[in-house]
């Protein structure tokens, strides 16, 4: 196809406004999958995405479309996640687009993430076309939605498309709008190849599969490519388009989005934001690439079985191909051995990474309590940023400590105002402002410590607002705080991987909760086990696991030796998910329960 017949666009929306449903309809309309292979949420292909009903990964799908003008177009729909933790994924996807459809639910109107996303789209100079969705709902208020698009977004509400992604009504107009209202990409297929890597993934059979947007030039099978950042060279085995499955093509040209397979086994050669060119006729300039991700939560990861360390290393490297926002560096713990200190964009991101490592790479992990970055000024005037409790200095040497704060905007129906206020106060929040958006929807603003928000804040907010609360935040600098390091001792031995940095006011509660959790999770052993929480040398909470040893073979009386052996083996397997700390076996679940007891 000619470059004039290509469109790259994404759909942006607040969560639940129907992005996945609309994408499904567009995929069906383009007939790239048979009815038999079609399933809902076509673009959410990972198990975690389907189970949780959220989009985590951005995905591209190339949809062929013959428009009313008789021409055939290639429409690249670039799907993006909605949760704030994945906005890095969104910003990279938008860099490959010229346009965006902004979806607004006709019964909900403009919401927090609608605004956040439109700002992102504007930063990338995208042509934004508003679409009012769910017009089939009895509660749809189309005129009201138009007014909101006018007033809150500064777009022309009257020109908004009106669709029902559910029934399919008006959906074809979305394709026509892409063709007629959105610009085609610019680029020269005859110029030296300049292709931007915006994502990649590892395939056990084919090596690293690189996802690119071609800005200039042409790439085809047999070409010798080179990565600009490290000059590594490979021969292209296959290029093609993403059409749910990979569709091999003869070549990819300027303006297109697709993949390159080149037998790349060295994972480190490929990095997101790098430029691919041809070895023979290279481009001079690398593409601008992407800004660096900005992790806000840090935690260390250790394999449950210490000999899995090499596998963890490889798994993290492979996962990083598919999750450019993940950062990690080597770390070591006295209790847990070698591991990695990792940075995440939020707690949901942390959970997703942990789950993907366990599912996709079959590695059981122990995670340490997540921490934000504290700014510590020592008595001698030196200032350092610390996110790892293990590196927390002796309190005697600390002049002052500051912690990161966020500015939070919470939009709710006003009947939940009291409950939300309560939740925020419990999390050391300060209400700064509120304003009515409509006669019964209110936006409340708070200054909150980031450390409070990374725990269960979002879940608490959702539960007190019965799901009606929307929450958005930005980091807003550091404020002075009163921090202590909370240690845990199991059988008299300090377990460094359990240490946490917490606000002094929260320390006793946190210590009690964690000790209780540990008591429940640590199995009884032949001796009594004391579990203690301490600040410095001072014990502030204590629980005891009483002595007892479960003899699993006692149950099978008689001489069935094979049955006995099976049981013993089962027990041994269970032990793989245990970690010996001094004389005590601590199960993986104990570490995870403490992590969540914040
Ligand atoms: P995330 O992937 O979580 O960001 O959500 P989403 O924006 O992709 O929303 P999704 O497509 O999952 O739709 C959310 C809910 O709205 C689902 O229950 C859909 O069935 C429903 N829905 C989507 N479009 C329409 C529509 O046009 N009419 C009606 N009545 N319901 C719709």
Coordinates of C-alpha atoms and ligand atoms in Angstrom, one line a residue:
X1 CA 0.0 0.0 0.0
X2 CA 0.9 3.6 -0.5
X3 CA 1.8 5.5 2.6
X4 CA -1.2 7.8 2.0
X5 CA -3.4 4.8 2.6
X6 CA -2.0 4.0 6.1
X7 CA -3.5 5.3 9.3
X8 CA -2.1 4.7 12.8
X9 CA -4.4 5.5 15.6
X10 CA -5.3 4.4 19.1
X11 CA -8.4 4.5 21.1
X12 CA -8.2 6.3 24.4
X13 CA -10.8 6.3 27.1
X14 CA -11.5 6.2 30.8
X15 CA -11.7 2.7 32.2
X16 CA -14.9 0.8 31.3
X17 CA -16.0 3.3 28.7
X18 CA -15.9 0.5 26.1
X19 CA -12.5 0.6 24.5
X20 CA -12.0 -3.2 24.3
X21 CA -15.6 -3.7 23.0
X22 CA -15.1 -1.1 20.3
X23 CA -11.8 -2.7 19.3
X24 CA -13.5 -6.1 19.0
X25 CA -16.1 -4.7 16.7
X26 CA -13.5 -3.1 14.5
X27 CA -11.6 -6.4 14.3
X28 CA -14.8 -8.2 13.3
X29 CA -15.6 -5.5 10.7
X30 CA -12.2 -6.0 9.1
X31 CA -12.8 -9.7 9.0
X32 CA -9.2 -10.7 9.9
X33 CA -10.3 -13.4 12.2
X34 CA -12.9 -16.0 11.4
X35 CA -16.1 -16.0 13.5
X36 CA -15.0 -19.4 14.9
X37 CA -11.7 -17.9 16.3
X38 CA -13.3 -14.7 17.5
X39 CA -13.6 -14.2 21.2
X40 CA -14.4 -11.1 23.3
X41 CA -11.5 -8.9 24.4
X42 CA -9.5 -10.0 21.4
X43 CA -6.6 -7.7 22.1
X44 CA -6.2 -8.7 25.8
X45 CA -4.4 -11.9 25.0
X46 CA -2.5 -12.4 28.3
X47 CA -4.2 -14.6 30.9
X48 CA -3.8 -11.9 33.6
X49 CA -5.5 -9.4 31.3
X50 CA -8.5 -11.7 30.8
X51 CA -8.7 -12.7 34.4
X52 CA -8.5 -9.2 35.7
X53 CA -10.4 -7.7 32.9
X54 CA -7.9 -5.0 32.3
X55 CA -5.5 -4.1 29.5
X56 CA -1.8 -4.3 30.6
X57 CA 0.0 -4.5 27.3
X58 CA -0.3 -2.2 24.4
X59 CA -1.0 -4.2 21.2
X60 CA -1.2 -3.4 17.5
X61 CA -3.5 -4.9 15.0
X62 CA -3.5 -4.0 11.3
X63 CA -7.0 -3.8 9.8
X64 CA -7.5 -3.8 6.1
X65 CA -10.4 -1.6 5.1
X66 CA -12.0 -0.7 1.8
X67 CA -13.4 2.7 2.2
X68 CA -16.3 4.5 0.6
X69 CA -13.9 6.1 -1.8
X70 CA -13.1 2.6 -3.2
X71 CA -9.5 2.6 -1.9
X72 CA -8.0 0.0 0.4
X73 CA -6.4 1.3 3.5
X74 CA -4.3 -0.4 6.2
X75 CA -5.6 0.9 9.6
X76 CA -3.3 0.2 12.5
X77 CA -5.2 0.1 15.7
X78 CA -2.9 0.5 18.6
X79 CA -4.6 -0.7 21.8
X80 CA -3.5 0.9 25.1
X81 CA -4.0 0.2 28.8
X82 CA -6.1 2.4 31.0
X83 CA -4.7 2.0 34.5
X84 CA -2.3 4.8 35.7
X85 CA 0.4 2.3 36.4
X86 CA 0.7 1.6 32.7
X87 CA 0.8 5.1 31.3
X88 CA 4.4 4.5 30.1
X89 CA 3.0 1.9 27.8
X90 CA 0.4 4.4 26.6
X91 CA 2.9 7.1 25.9
X92 CA 5.1 4.8 23.8
X93 CA 2.1 3.6 21.8
X94 CA 0.9 7.1 21.2
X95 CA 4.3 8.0 19.7
X96 CA 3.5 5.6 16.8
X97 CA 0.1 7.2 16.1
X98 CA -1.1 10.2 14.1
X99 CA -4.6 10.1 15.5
X100 CA -6.7 9.0 18.4
X101 CA -10.3 8.3 19.0
X102 CA -11.4 9.6 22.3
X103 CA -14.2 7.4 23.7
X104 CA -16.7 8.9 26.1
X105 CA -19.4 6.8 27.7
X106 CA -22.7 8.5 27.0
X107 CA -24.0 7.8 30.5
X108 CA -20.8 8.6 32.4
X109 CA -19.4 11.6 30.5
X110 CA -15.8 12.8 30.8
X111 CA -13.9 11.3 33.7
X112 CA -10.4 11.5 35.3
X113 CA -8.6 9.2 32.9
X114 CA -10.4 10.7 29.8
X115 CA -8.6 14.0 30.7
X116 CA -5.3 12.4 31.6
X117 CA -5.3 10.5 28.3
X118 CA -6.3 13.5 26.2
X119 CA -3.3 15.4 27.6
X120 CA -1.0 12.6 26.6
X121 CA -2.6 12.6 23.1
X122 CA -2.1 16.3 22.8
X123 CA 1.5 16.1 23.8
X124 CA 2.0 13.8 20.9
X125 CA 0.2 16.2 18.5
X126 CA -2.4 13.6 17.6
X127 CA -5.6 14.4 15.7
X128 CA -8.3 13.7 18.2
X129 CA -11.7 12.5 17.1
X130 CA -14.3 12.3 19.9
X131 CA -16.6 9.3 19.9
X132 CA -19.7 8.9 22.2
X133 CA -20.2 5.3 23.0
X134 CA -23.0 3.3 24.6
X135 CA -25.8 5.3 22.9
X136 CA -28.0 2.2 23.2
X137 CA -28.2 2.6 26.9
X138 CA -31.5 3.9 28.3
X139 CA -29.4 6.1 30.6
X140 CA -27.4 7.6 27.7
X141 CA -27.4 11.3 27.7
X142 CA -26.0 12.2 24.3
X143 CA -26.5 16.0 24.5
X144 CA -25.0 16.1 27.9
X145 CA -22.0 14.2 26.7
X146 CA -21.6 16.6 23.7
X147 CA -21.6 19.5 26.1
X148 CA -18.9 17.9 28.2
X149 CA -16.8 17.2 25.2
X150 CA -17.1 20.9 24.3
X151 CA -16.5 22.3 27.7
X152 CA -14.2 19.9 29.5
X153 CA -12.1 18.8 26.5
X154 CA -12.3 21.8 24.2
X155 CA -13.3 19.6 21.2
X156 CA -16.3 19.9 19.0
X157 CA -19.0 17.9 20.7
X158 CA -21.4 18.2 17.7
X159 CA -18.9 16.5 15.4
X160 CA -18.5 13.5 17.8
X161 CA -19.3 10.1 16.3
X162 CA -22.2 8.3 18.0
X163 CA -21.8 4.6 18.4
X164 CA -22.8 1.5 20.3
X165 CA -19.8 -0.7 20.5
X166 CA -22.1 -3.4 21.9
X167 CA -24.7 -3.5 19.1
X168 CA -22.3 -2.3 16.4
X169 CA -24.4 0.7 15.5
X170 CA -22.3 3.5 13.9
X171 CA -19.1 1.5 14.1
X172 CA -18.3 1.6 10.4
X173 CA -18.2 5.5 10.7
X174 CA -15.2 5.0 12.9
X175 CA -13.2 3.5 10.0
X176 CA -14.4 6.3 7.7
X177 CA -13.3 8.9 10.2
X178 CA -9.9 7.3 10.5
X179 CA -9.6 7.5 6.7
X180 CA -11.0 11.0 6.3
X181 CA -10.1 12.9 9.4
X182 CA -6.8 11.5 10.5
X183 CA -3.5 12.3 8.7
X184 CA -1.5 9.5 7.1
X185 CA 2.0 9.0 8.4
X186 CA 4.9 10.8 6.6
X187 CA 8.0 9.1 5.4
X188 CA 10.0 8.1 2.4
X189 CA 10.2 4.4 1.6
X190 CA 13.3 5.0 -0.6
X191 CA 15.3 6.7 2.1
X192 CA 17.7 4.7 4.4
X193 CA 15.8 2.5 6.9
X194 CA 14.9 4.2 10.1
X195 CA 12.7 2.0 12.3
X196 CA 11.8 2.7 15.9
X197 CA 11.6 -0.2 18.3
X198 CA 8.5 0.5 20.5
X199 CA 8.2 -3.0 22.0
X200 CA 9.4 -6.6 21.6
X201 CA 8.8 -10.0 23.0
X202 CA 10.7 -13.3 23.3
X203 CA 9.6 -16.3 21.4
X204 CA 11.3 -19.6 22.4
X205 CA 11.5 -20.8 18.7
X206 CA 12.2 -17.6 16.9
X207 CA 14.2 -15.5 19.4
X208 CA 13.5 -11.9 20.1
X209 CA 10.7 -10.5 18.0
X210 CA 11.1 -6.8 17.5
X211 CA 8.0 -4.6 17.2
X212 CA 8.8 -1.6 15.0
X213 CA 7.3 1.5 13.4
X214 CA 9.0 2.2 10.1
X215 CA 9.6 5.9 9.8
X216 CA 11.7 5.8 6.6
X217 CA 12.9 3.2 4.2
X218 CA 11.9 -0.4 3.5
X219 CA 12.8 -3.7 5.1
X220 CA 12.5 -7.1 3.7
X221 CA 13.6 -10.7 4.3
X222 CA 17.3 -11.2 3.7
X223 CA 18.3 -7.7 4.6
X224 CA 21.1 -7.2 7.0
X225 CA 20.0 -5.0 9.9
X226 CA 21.9 -3.1 12.5
X227 CA 20.8 -1.7 15.9
X228 CA 22.1 1.8 16.2
X229 CA 22.7 1.8 20.0
X230 CA 25.1 -1.2 19.9
X231 CA 25.9 -1.9 16.3
X232 CA 24.9 -5.6 16.6
X233 CA 23.9 -7.0 13.2
X234 CA 21.4 -9.6 12.1
X235 CA 19.9 -11.1 9.0
X236 CA 16.2 -10.6 8.6
X237 CA 14.3 -13.9 8.5
X238 CA 10.8 -12.6 8.3
X239 CA 8.9 -9.3 8.5
X240 CA 5.2 -8.9 8.8
X241 CA 2.1 -7.4 10.3
X242 CA 0.2 -8.0 13.5
X243 CA -3.2 -9.3 12.8
X244 CA -3.9 -11.0 16.1
X245 CA -1.6 -13.7 14.7
X246 CA 1.6 -12.7 12.9
X247 CA 1.1 -12.2 9.2
X248 CA 4.3 -12.5 7.2
X249 CA 4.7 -9.9 4.4
X250 CA 7.2 -9.4 1.6
X251 CA 8.3 -6.1 3.1
X252 CA 7.5 -3.4 5.5
X253 CA 7.6 0.2 4.2
X254 CA 7.6 3.7 5.7
X255 CA 4.6 4.4 7.8
X256 CA 3.9 0.8 8.7
X257 CA 3.8 -0.9 12.0
X258 CA 5.0 -4.5 12.2
X259 CA 7.5 -7.0 13.4
X260 CA 11.0 -8.2 12.5
X261 CA 12.3 -11.7 13.2
X262 CA 16.0 -12.1 12.7
X263 CA 17.1 -15.0 14.9
X264 CA 18.0 -12.7 17.7
X265 CA 19.1 -14.8 20.7
X266 CA 21.1 -12.2 22.6
X267 CA 18.4 -10.5 24.5
X268 CA 20.4 -7.5 25.5
X269 CA 20.9 -6.5 21.9
X270 CA 17.3 -5.3 21.7
X271 CA 16.2 -2.3 23.6
X272 CA 13.0 -0.3 23.5
X273 CA 13.5 3.1 21.9
X274 CA 16.4 2.0 19.8
X275 CA 16.6 2.5 16.0
X276 CA 16.9 -0.3 13.5
X277 CA 18.6 0.5 10.2
X278 CA 20.3 -1.4 7.3
X279 CA 23.9 -2.4 7.7
X280 CA 24.7 -1.5 4.1
X281 CA 23.0 1.8 3.9
X282 CA 22.5 3.0 7.4
X283 CA 20.6 6.1 8.4
X284 CA 22.6 8.8 10.1
X285 CA 20.3 9.8 12.9
X286 CA 18.8 7.6 15.5
X287 CA 15.1 8.2 16.3
X288 CA 14.5 10.3 19.4
X289 CA 13.5 7.2 21.3
X290 CA 11.5 7.4 24.5
X291 CA 11.8 9.2 27.8
X292 CA 13.1 6.9 30.6
X293 CA 10.4 5.3 32.8
X294 CA 10.0 6.8 36.3
X295 CA 9.6 4.0 38.8
X296 CA 7.9 5.0 42.1
X297 CA 7.8 1.8 44.0
X298 CA 10.8 -0.5 44.7
X299 CA 11.0 -4.0 46.0
X300 CA 13.6 -6.8 45.9
X301 CA 12.9 -10.1 44.4
X302 CA 14.5 -13.4 45.4
X303 CA 13.9 -16.8 43.9
X304 CA 12.4 -19.2 46.5
X305 CA 15.0 -21.8 45.5
X306 CA 18.4 -20.1 45.6
X307 CA 19.6 -22.1 42.6
X308 CA 17.0 -20.5 40.5
X309 CA 19.0 -17.2 40.5
X310 CA 20.3 -17.7 37.0
X311 CA 16.8 -18.4 35.7
X312 CA 15.5 -15.3 37.4
X313 CA 18.1 -13.3 35.7
X314 CA 17.2 -14.6 32.3
X315 CA 13.4 -14.3 33.0
X316 CA 13.8 -10.7 34.0
X317 CA 15.8 -9.9 30.9
X318 CA 13.2 -11.6 28.7
X319 CA 10.3 -9.9 30.5
X320 CA 12.0 -6.5 30.1
X321 CA 11.8 -7.0 26.3
X322 CA 8.0 -6.9 26.7
X323 CA 7.9 -4.5 29.6
X324 CA 10.2 -1.5 29.0
X325 CA 9.1 0.1 32.2
X326 CA 10.7 -2.6 34.4
X327 CA 14.1 -1.7 35.8
X328 CA 16.2 -4.0 38.0
X329 CA 19.7 -4.3 39.4
X330 CA 21.5 -6.9 41.5
X331 CA 20.8 -7.1 45.2
X332 CA 21.7 -9.4 48.0
X333 CA 20.1 -10.3 51.3
X334 CA 21.6 -12.1 54.3
X335 CA 18.4 -14.1 54.7
X336 CA 17.5 -14.8 51.1
X337 CA 20.8 -14.7 49.1
X338 CA 21.0 -13.2 45.7
X339 CA 18.2 -11.4 44.0
X340 CA 17.2 -8.2 42.2
X341 CA 16.2 -4.7 43.3
X342 CA 13.3 -3.7 41.0
X343 CA 11.6 -0.5 40.3
X344 CA 7.9 -0.4 39.3
X345 CA 5.4 2.2 38.2
X346 CA 3.0 1.3 40.9
X347 CA 1.8 -1.6 43.0
X348 CA -0.4 -3.1 40.3
X349 CA 2.6 -3.1 38.0
X350 CA 4.6 -4.9 40.8
X351 CA 1.9 -7.6 41.0
X352 CA 1.7 -8.0 37.3
X353 CA 5.5 -8.4 37.0
X354 CA 5.5 -11.0 39.8
X355 CA 2.6 -12.9 38.2
X356 CA 4.1 -12.9 34.8
X357 CA 7.5 -14.2 36.1
X358 CA 5.7 -17.0 37.9
X359 CA 3.4 -17.9 35.0
X360 CA 5.5 -17.3 32.0
X361 CA 8.8 -18.3 33.4
X362 CA 7.7 -20.7 36.2
X363 CA 9.7 -19.1 38.9
X364 CA 8.5 -18.8 42.6
X365 CA 9.5 -15.5 44.1
X366 CA 9.8 -13.9 47.4
X367 CA 9.3 -10.1 47.3
X368 CA 10.3 -7.7 50.0
X369 CA 8.0 -5.0 51.2
X370 CA 7.5 -2.3 48.6
X371 CA 9.0 1.1 49.4
X372 CA 9.0 4.5 47.9
X373 CA 12.2 6.7 47.6
X374 CA 13.0 8.7 50.7
X375 CA 15.3 11.7 50.7
X376 CA 17.6 11.5 53.7
X377 CA 19.9 14.3 54.9
X378 CA 22.7 13.1 57.1
X379 CA 24.1 15.2 60.0
X380 CA 27.1 16.0 57.9
X381 CA 24.9 17.6 55.3
X382 CA 25.1 14.9 52.6
X383 CA 21.8 14.1 51.0
X384 CA 20.9 10.7 49.5
X385 CA 17.8 9.0 48.1
X386 CA 17.1 5.6 49.7
X387 CA 14.4 3.1 48.7
X388 CA 15.9 0.0 50.3
X389 CA 15.5 -0.5 54.1
X390 CA 18.8 -2.4 54.1
X391 CA 20.6 0.9 53.2
X392 CA 18.8 3.0 55.8
X393 CA 21.5 4.7 57.9
X394 CA 21.8 4.7 61.7
X395 CA 19.1 7.1 63.0
X396 CA 21.7 8.9 65.0
X397 CA 23.3 10.0 61.7
X398 CA 20.1 11.4 60.3
X399 CA 19.3 15.1 60.3
X400 CA 16.0 14.9 58.5
X401 CA 14.0 12.7 56.2
X402 CA 11.5 13.7 53.5
X403 CA 9.1 11.5 51.6
X404 CA 7.4 11.9 48.3
X405 CA 3.8 13.3 48.1
X406 CA 1.2 13.1 45.4
X407 CA -1.6 15.4 44.4
X408 CA -4.6 13.2 44.1
X409 CA -7.8 14.0 42.2
X410 CA -10.7 11.8 43.2
X411 CA -14.0 12.1 41.3
X412 CA -17.1 10.6 42.9
X413 CA -20.8 11.0 43.2
X414 CA -21.2 13.4 46.2
X415 CA -22.9 10.9 48.5
X416 CA -19.5 9.3 49.0
X417 CA -17.8 12.5 50.1
X418 CA -17.7 11.6 53.8
X419 CA -16.4 8.1 53.2
X420 CA -13.7 9.2 50.9
X421 CA -12.6 12.0 53.3
X422 CA -12.3 9.3 56.0
X423 CA -10.2 7.0 53.8
X424 CA -7.8 9.9 52.9
X425 CA -7.4 11.0 56.5
X426 CA -6.6 7.5 57.5
X427 CA -3.8 7.5 55.0
X428 CA -2.3 10.8 56.3
X429 CA -3.9 12.8 53.5
X430 CA -4.7 16.5 53.6
X431 CA -7.8 17.7 51.8
X432 CA -6.8 20.7 49.7
X433 CA -9.8 21.5 47.7
X434 CA -13.1 20.3 46.2
X435 CA -15.4 21.3 43.4
X436 CA -18.7 20.2 42.0
X437 CA -18.4 19.1 38.4
X438 CA -22.1 18.6 38.0
X439 CA -25.0 18.9 40.5
X440 CA -24.0 15.6 42.1
X441 CA -20.5 14.7 40.9
X442 CA -17.7 16.1 42.9
X443 CA -13.9 16.3 42.5
X444 CA -11.9 16.2 45.7
X445 CA -8.3 17.0 45.8
X446 CA -5.8 15.7 48.4
X447 CA -2.1 15.8 49.2
X448 CA -1.2 12.3 50.2
X449 CA 2.1 10.6 50.9
X450 CA 2.9 8.3 48.0
X451 CA 3.9 5.5 50.5
X452 CA 0.3 5.4 51.7
X453 CA -1.1 5.2 48.2
X454 CA 1.0 2.3 47.0
X455 CA -0.6 0.0 49.5
X456 CA -4.3 -0.8 49.5
X457 CA -5.5 2.8 49.1
X458 CA -7.0 2.3 45.6
X459 CA -8.8 -0.9 46.7
X460 CA -10.2 0.9 49.8
X461 CA -11.3 3.8 47.7
X462 CA -13.1 1.5 45.2
X463 CA -14.8 -0.3 48.0
X464 CA -16.1 2.7 49.9
X465 CA -17.3 4.2 46.7
X466 CA -18.7 0.9 45.4
X467 CA -16.6 1.3 42.3
X468 CA -17.8 4.8 41.4
X469 CA -14.6 6.6 42.5
X470 CA -12.0 7.5 39.9
X471 CA -8.6 8.2 41.1
X472 CA -5.7 10.0 39.4
X473 CA -2.5 11.4 40.7
X474 CA 0.7 13.1 40.0
X475 CA 3.9 13.2 42.0
X476 CA 4.3 16.5 43.7
X477 CA 7.6 16.7 45.5
X478 CA 9.0 15.8 48.9
X479 CA 7.8 16.8 52.4
X480 CA 9.4 16.3 55.7
X481 CA 8.4 13.1 57.5
X482 CA 9.1 11.0 60.6
X483 CA 10.4 7.7 59.4
X484 CA 11.5 4.6 61.3
X485 CA 12.9 1.3 60.2
X486 CA 10.8 -1.6 61.3
X487 CA 12.7 -4.9 61.7
X488 CA 11.3 -8.4 62.2
X489 CA 13.0 -11.1 64.1
X490 CA 12.0 -14.8 63.7
X491 CA 13.4 -17.0 66.4
X492 CA 15.6 -14.2 67.5
X493 CA 17.1 -13.7 64.1
X494 CA 16.6 -10.5 62.1
X495 CA 15.2 -11.3 58.6
X496 CA 16.5 -8.4 56.5
X497 CA 14.0 -9.1 53.7
X498 CA 11.1 -8.3 56.0
X499 CA 12.4 -4.9 57.1
X500 CA 10.3 -1.9 56.2
X501 CA 10.5 1.9 56.3
X502 CA 7.3 3.3 57.8
X503 CA 5.9 6.4 59.3
X504 CA 6.4 6.4 63.1
X505 CA 2.6 6.8 63.7
X506 CA 1.9 3.7 61.7
X507 CA 4.8 1.5 63.0
X508 CA 3.0 -0.2 65.9
X509 CA 0.0 -1.1 63.8
X510 CA 2.1 -2.3 61.0
X511 CA 4.3 -4.4 63.3
X512 CA 1.3 -6.0 64.9
X513 CA -0.4 -6.9 61.7
X514 CA 2.7 -8.3 60.2
X515 CA 3.5 -10.4 63.2
X516 CA 0.0 -11.8 63.1
X517 CA 0.3 -12.6 59.5
X518 CA 3.6 -14.3 60.0
X519 CA 2.3 -16.4 62.9
X520 CA -0.5 -17.7 60.6
X521 CA 1.8 -18.5 57.7
X522 CA 4.8 -20.0 59.5
X523 CA 4.1 -23.7 60.1
X524 CA 4.7 -25.2 63.5
X525 CA 8.1 -26.7 64.0
X526 CA 9.7 -28.8 66.7
X527 CA 10.5 -25.8 68.9
X528 CA 8.6 -22.7 69.8
X529 CA 9.2 -19.7 67.4
X530 CA 9.0 -16.1 68.6
X531 CA 8.1 -13.6 66.0
X532 CA 8.9 -10.0 66.9
X533 CA 8.6 -6.6 65.4
X534 CA 11.3 -4.1 66.5
X535 CA 12.4 -0.5 66.0
X536 CA 16.1 -0.3 66.7
X537 CA 16.6 -2.6 69.7
X538 CA 13.1 -2.0 71.0
X539 CA 10.5 -4.8 70.6
X540 CA 7.1 -3.4 69.8
X541 CA 5.1 -6.5 69.0
X542 CA 5.3 -10.2 69.5
X543 CA 3.6 -13.4 68.5
X544 CA 4.5 -17.0 69.1
X545 CA 4.2 -20.1 66.9
X546 CA 4.0 -23.0 69.3
X547 CA 6.0 -26.2 68.9
X548 CA 4.7 -29.3 67.0
X549 CA 5.8 -31.3 64.1
X550 CA 3.3 -32.6 61.7
X551 CA 4.2 -36.2 60.8
X552 CA 2.5 -36.6 57.5
X553 CA 3.2 -40.3 57.3
X554 CA 1.3 -41.0 60.6
X555 CA -1.9 -40.9 58.6
X556 CA -1.1 -43.9 56.5
X557 CA -1.1 -46.7 59.0
X558 CA 0.0 -50.1 57.7
X559 CA 2.9 -50.9 55.5
X560 CA 2.0 -49.2 52.2
X561 CA 5.5 -48.0 51.6
X562 CA 4.9 -46.5 48.2
X563 CA 2.1 -44.4 49.6
X564 CA 4.4 -43.2 52.3
X565 CA 7.1 -42.3 49.8
X566 CA 4.7 -40.4 47.7
X567 CA 3.6 -38.3 50.7
X568 CA 7.1 -37.6 51.7
X569 CA 7.9 -36.5 48.2
X570 CA 4.9 -34.2 48.2
X571 CA 6.1 -32.7 51.4
X572 CA 9.5 -32.1 49.9
X573 CA 8.0 -30.3 47.0
X574 CA 6.1 -28.1 49.3
X575 CA 9.4 -27.3 50.9
X576 CA 10.7 -25.8 47.7
X577 CA 8.4 -22.9 48.4
X578 CA 10.0 -22.5 51.8
X579 CA 13.0 -20.6 52.8
X580 CA 15.3 -21.6 55.6
X581 CA 16.1 -18.6 57.8
X582 CA 18.4 -19.7 60.6
X583 CA 16.7 -22.7 62.0
X584 CA 13.2 -21.8 60.8
X585 CA 11.4 -22.6 57.6
X586 CA 9.5 -19.6 56.3
X587 CA 7.1 -20.2 53.4
X588 CA 6.9 -17.9 50.4
X589 CA 3.3 -17.1 51.3
X590 CA 4.5 -15.5 54.6
X591 CA 6.7 -13.0 52.8
X592 CA 3.8 -12.2 50.5
X593 CA 1.3 -11.8 53.3
X594 CA 3.6 -9.3 55.1
X595 CA 4.0 -7.4 51.9
X596 CA 0.2 -6.9 51.7
X597 CA -0.4 -6.3 55.4
X598 CA 0.4 -2.6 55.0
Ligands
LIG1 P1 -10.7 -1.5 30.2 O1 -10.1 -2.5 29.2 O2 -10.8 -2.1 31.6 O3 -10.0 -0.2 30.2 O4 -12.2 -1.3 29.8 P2 -12.7 -0.8 28.5 O5 -12.7 0.7 28.4 O6 -12.0 -1.6 27.4 O7 -14.2 -1.3 28.5 P3 -14.9 -2.6 28.0 O8 -14.9 -2.6 26.5 O9 -14.4 -3.7 28.7 O10 -16.4 -2.2 28.4 C1 -16.8 -2.0 29.7 C2 -18.3 -2.5 29.9 O11 -19.1 -1.7 29.1 C3 -18.5 -3.9 29.4 O12 -19.4 -4.5 30.3 C4 -19.1 -3.8 28.0 O13 -20.0 -4.8 27.7 C5 -19.9 -2.5 28.2 N1 -20.1 -1.8 26.9 C6 -19.1 -1.4 26.0 N2 -19.6 -0.8 25.0 C7 -21.0 -0.7 25.2 C8 -22.1 -0.2 24.5 O14 -22.0 0.4 23.4 N3 -23.3 -0.3 25.0 C9 -23.5 -0.9 26.2 N4 -24.7 -1.0 26.7 N5 -22.5 -1.5 26.9 C10 -21.3 -1.3 26.4

